[in-house]
mmCIF file of C-alpha atoms in Angstrom:
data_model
loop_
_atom_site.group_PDB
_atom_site.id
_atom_site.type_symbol
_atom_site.label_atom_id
_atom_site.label_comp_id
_atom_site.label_asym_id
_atom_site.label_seq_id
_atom_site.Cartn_x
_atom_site.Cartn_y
_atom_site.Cartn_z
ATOM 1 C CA UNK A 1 171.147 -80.306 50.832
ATOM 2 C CA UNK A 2 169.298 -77.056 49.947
ATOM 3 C CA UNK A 3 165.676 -76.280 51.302
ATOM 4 C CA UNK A 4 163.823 -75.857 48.322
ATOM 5 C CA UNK A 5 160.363 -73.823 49.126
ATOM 6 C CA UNK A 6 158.581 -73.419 45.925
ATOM 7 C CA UNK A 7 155.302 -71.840 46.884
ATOM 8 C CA UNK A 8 153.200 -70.619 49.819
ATOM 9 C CA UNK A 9 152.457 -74.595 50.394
ATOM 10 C CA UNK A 10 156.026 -75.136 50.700
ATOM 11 C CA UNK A 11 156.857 -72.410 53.358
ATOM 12 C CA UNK A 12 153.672 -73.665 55.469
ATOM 13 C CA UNK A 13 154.995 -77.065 55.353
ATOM 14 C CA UNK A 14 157.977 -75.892 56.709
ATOM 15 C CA UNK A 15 156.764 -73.841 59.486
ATOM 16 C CA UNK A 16 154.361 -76.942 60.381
ATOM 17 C CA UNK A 17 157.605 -78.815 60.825
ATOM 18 C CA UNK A 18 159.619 -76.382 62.849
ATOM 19 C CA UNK A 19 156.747 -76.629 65.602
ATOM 20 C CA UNK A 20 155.345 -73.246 64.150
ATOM 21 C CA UNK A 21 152.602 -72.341 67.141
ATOM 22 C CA UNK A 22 148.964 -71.947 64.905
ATOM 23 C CA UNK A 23 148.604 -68.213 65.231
ATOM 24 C CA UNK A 24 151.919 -68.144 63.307
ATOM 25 C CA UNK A 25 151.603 -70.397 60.586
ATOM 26 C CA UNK A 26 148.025 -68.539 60.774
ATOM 27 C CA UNK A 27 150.110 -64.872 60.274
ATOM 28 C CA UNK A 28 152.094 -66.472 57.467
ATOM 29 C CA UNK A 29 149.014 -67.731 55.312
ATOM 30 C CA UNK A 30 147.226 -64.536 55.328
ATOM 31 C CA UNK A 31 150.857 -62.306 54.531
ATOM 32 C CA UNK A 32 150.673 -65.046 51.916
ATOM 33 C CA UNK A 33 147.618 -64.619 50.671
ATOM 34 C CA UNK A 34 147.256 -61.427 50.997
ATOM 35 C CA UNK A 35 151.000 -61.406 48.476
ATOM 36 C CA UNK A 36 149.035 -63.323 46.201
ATOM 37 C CA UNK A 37 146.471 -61.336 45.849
ATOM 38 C CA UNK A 38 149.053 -58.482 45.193
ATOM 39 C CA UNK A 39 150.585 -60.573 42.303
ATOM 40 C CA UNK A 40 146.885 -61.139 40.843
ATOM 41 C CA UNK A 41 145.762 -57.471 40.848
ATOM 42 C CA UNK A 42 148.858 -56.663 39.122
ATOM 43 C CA UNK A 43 148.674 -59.233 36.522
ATOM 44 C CA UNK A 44 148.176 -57.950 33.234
ATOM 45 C CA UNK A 45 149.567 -54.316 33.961
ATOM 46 C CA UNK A 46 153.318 -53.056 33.164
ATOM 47 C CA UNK A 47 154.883 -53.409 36.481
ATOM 48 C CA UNK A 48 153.799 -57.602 36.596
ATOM 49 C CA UNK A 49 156.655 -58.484 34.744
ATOM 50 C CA UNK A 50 159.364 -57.664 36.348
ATOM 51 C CA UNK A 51 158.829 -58.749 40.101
ATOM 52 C CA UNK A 52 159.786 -61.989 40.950
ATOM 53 C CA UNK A 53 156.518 -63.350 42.490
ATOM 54 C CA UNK A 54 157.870 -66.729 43.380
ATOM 55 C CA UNK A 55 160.231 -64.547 45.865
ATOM 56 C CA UNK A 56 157.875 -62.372 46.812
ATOM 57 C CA UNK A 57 155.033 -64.945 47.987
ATOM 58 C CA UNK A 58 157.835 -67.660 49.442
ATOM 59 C CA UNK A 59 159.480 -64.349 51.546
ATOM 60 C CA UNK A 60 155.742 -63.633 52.643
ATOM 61 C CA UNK A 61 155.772 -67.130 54.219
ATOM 62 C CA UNK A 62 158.639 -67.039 55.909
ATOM 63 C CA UNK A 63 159.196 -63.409 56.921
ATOM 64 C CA UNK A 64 158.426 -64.215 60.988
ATOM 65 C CA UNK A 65 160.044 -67.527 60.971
ATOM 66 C CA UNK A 66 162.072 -66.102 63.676
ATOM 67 C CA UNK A 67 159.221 -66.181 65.683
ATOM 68 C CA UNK A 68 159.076 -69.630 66.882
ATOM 69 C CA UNK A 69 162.725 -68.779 68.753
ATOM 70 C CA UNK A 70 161.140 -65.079 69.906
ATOM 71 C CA UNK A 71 157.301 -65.863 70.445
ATOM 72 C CA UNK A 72 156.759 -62.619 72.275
ATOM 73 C CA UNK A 73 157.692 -60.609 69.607
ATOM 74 C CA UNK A 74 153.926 -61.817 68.053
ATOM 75 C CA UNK A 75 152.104 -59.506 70.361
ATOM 76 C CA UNK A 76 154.690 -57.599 71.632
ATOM 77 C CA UNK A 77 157.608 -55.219 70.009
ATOM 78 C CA UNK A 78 160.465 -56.583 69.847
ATOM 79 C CA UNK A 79 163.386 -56.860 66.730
ATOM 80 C CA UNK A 80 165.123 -60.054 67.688
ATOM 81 C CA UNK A 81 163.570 -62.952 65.397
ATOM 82 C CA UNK A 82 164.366 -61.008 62.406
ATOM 83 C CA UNK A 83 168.014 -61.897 62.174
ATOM 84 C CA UNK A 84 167.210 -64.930 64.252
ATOM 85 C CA UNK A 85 164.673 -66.142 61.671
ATOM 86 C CA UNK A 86 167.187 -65.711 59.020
ATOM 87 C CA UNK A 87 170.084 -67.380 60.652
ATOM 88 C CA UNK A 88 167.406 -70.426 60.770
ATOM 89 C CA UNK A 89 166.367 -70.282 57.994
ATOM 90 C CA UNK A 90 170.626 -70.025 56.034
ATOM 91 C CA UNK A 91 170.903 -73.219 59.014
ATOM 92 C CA UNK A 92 168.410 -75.044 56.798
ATOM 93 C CA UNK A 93 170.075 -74.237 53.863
ATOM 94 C CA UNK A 94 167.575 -72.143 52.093
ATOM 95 C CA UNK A 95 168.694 -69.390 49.550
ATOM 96 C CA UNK A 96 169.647 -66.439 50.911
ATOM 97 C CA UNK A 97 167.670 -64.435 49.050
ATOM 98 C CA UNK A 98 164.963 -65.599 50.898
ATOM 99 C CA UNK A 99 166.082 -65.825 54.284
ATOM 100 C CA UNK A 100 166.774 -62.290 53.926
ATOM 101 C CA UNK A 101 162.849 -61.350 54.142
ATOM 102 C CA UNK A 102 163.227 -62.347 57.785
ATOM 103 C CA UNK A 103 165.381 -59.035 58.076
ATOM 104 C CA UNK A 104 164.013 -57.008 54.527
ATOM 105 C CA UNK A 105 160.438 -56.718 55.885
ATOM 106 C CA UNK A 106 161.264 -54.761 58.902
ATOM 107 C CA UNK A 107 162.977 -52.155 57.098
ATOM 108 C CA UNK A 108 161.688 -51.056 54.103
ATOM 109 C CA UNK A 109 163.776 -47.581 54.257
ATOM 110 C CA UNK A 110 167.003 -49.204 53.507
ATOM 111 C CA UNK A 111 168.635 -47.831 50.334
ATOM 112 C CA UNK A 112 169.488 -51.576 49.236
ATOM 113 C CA UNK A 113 165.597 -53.175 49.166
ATOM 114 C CA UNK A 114 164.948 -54.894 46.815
ATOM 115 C CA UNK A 115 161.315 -55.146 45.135
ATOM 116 C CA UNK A 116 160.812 -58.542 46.219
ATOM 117 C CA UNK A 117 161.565 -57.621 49.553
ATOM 118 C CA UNK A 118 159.243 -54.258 49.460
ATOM 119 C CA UNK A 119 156.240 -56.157 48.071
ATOM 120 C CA UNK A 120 157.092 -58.701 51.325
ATOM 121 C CA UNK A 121 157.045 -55.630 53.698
ATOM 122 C CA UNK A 122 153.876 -54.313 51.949
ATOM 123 C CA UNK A 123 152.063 -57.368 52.203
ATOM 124 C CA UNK A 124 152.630 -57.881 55.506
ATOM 125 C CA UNK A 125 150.979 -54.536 56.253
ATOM 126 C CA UNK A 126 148.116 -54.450 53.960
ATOM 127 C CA UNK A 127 146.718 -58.008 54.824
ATOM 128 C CA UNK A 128 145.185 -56.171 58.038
ATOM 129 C CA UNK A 129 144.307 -52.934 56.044
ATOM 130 C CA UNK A 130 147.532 -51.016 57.002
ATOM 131 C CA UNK A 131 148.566 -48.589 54.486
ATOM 132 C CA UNK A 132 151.849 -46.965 54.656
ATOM 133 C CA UNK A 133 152.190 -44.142 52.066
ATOM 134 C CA UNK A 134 156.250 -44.159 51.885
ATOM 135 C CA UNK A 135 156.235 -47.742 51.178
ATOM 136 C CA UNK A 136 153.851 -47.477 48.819
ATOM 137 C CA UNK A 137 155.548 -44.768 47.372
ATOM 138 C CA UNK A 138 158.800 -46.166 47.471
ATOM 139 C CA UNK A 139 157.753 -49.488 45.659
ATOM 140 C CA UNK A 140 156.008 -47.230 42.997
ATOM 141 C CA UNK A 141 159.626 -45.337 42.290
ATOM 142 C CA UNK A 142 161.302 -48.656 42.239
ATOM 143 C CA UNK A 143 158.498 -50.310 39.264
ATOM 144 C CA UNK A 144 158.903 -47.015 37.185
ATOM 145 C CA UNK A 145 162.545 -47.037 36.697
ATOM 146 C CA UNK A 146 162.093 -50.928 36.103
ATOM 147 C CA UNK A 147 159.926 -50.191 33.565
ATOM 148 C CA UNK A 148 160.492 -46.872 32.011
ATOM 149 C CA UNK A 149 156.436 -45.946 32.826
ATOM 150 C CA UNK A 150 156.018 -42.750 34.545
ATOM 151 C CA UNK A 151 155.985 -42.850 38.300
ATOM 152 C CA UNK A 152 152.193 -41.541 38.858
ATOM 153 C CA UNK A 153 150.988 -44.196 36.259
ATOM 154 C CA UNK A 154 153.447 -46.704 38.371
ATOM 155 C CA UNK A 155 151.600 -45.355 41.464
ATOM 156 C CA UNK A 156 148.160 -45.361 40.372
ATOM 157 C CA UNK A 157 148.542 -48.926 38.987
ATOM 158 C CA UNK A 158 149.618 -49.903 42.700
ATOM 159 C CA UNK A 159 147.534 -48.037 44.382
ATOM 160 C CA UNK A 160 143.932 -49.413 42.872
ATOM 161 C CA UNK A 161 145.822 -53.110 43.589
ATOM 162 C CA UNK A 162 146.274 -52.419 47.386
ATOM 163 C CA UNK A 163 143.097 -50.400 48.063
ATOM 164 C CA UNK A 164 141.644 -53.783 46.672
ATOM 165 C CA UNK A 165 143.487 -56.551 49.306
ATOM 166 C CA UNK A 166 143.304 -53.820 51.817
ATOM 167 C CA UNK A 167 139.331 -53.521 51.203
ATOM 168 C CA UNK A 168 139.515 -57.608 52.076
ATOM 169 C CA UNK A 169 141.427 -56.845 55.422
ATOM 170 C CA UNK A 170 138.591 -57.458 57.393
ATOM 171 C CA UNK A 171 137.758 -61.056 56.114
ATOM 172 C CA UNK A 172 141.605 -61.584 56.896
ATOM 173 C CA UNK A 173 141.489 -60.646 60.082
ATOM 174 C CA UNK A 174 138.398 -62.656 61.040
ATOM 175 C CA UNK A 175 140.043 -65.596 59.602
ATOM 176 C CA UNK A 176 143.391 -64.430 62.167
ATOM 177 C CA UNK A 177 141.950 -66.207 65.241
ATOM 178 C CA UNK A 178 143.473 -69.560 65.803
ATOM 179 C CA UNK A 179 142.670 -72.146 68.178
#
């Protein structure tokens, strides 16, 4: 039977079962949030239209699933829950295009990336204020040849959006503490 996660709800759910420890499930509602605040402050412009939100916040709360098998890798570096996480998560029988945020987020450089799975990458950055120009950049090439716009209005369009959640990093990051 396929795991069906339809929203943020959903993937929290999920993680809740799995024995997610709190400052994880924690991580994954403020990526999430932090995604949906993404999707509102593009809402209404060009570039809105032709993400697919509903991947892009359910890949945000999943992303670290991997986690619960490599807890370490929360405060330390470490590479080995992303493939982990999505093994566990194909296991469950969730669609793959999911699953593959577990691996997507980590690697934004990758010639194949998707949207979805740069707007996962970039939200799990700029919920604690983390900018990262290339990505930024990146995702602003991708929307322009999506939608024909030029790539500085793509860019600008972004840009204002993620100075705005990263301007609310703080509050995030308050609201980080678990326990």
């Amino acid at each position: 039977r396929p795991l069906r996660l339809n929203d943020l709800t959903d993937c929290i759910a999920l993680l809740e079962r799995l024995n997610a420890p709190a400052w994880l499930v924690r991580h994954h509602e403020l990526v999430g949030e932090a995604a949906q605040e993404l999707q509102h402050g593009l809402d209404g412009t060009a570039v809105f239209g032709v993400i697919d939100w509903s991947n892009v916040i359910v890949g945000a709360g999943v992303h670290d699933v991997g986690k619960i098998l490599h807890p370490r890798e929360m405060s330390e570096p470490g590479s080995q829950h992303e493939a982990a996480g999505m093994r566990m998560l194909l296991e469950l029988g969730c669609d793959p295009s999911v699953a593959v945020h577990c691996v997507a987020h980590a690697d934004f450089e990758s010639k194949d990336r998707t949207i979805e799975q740069l707007m996962v990458t970039l939200a799990d950055k700029v919920w604690k204020g983390k900018r990262v120009e290339a990505l930024e950049f990146r995702i602003a090439e991708h929307l322009a040849l999506r939608t024909g716009q030029k790539r500085w209005s793509t860019w600008q369009q972004l840009t204002e959006v993620v100075d705005e959640v990263a301007n609310r990093a703080d509050d995030r990051l308050r609201r980080s503490a678990v326990g």
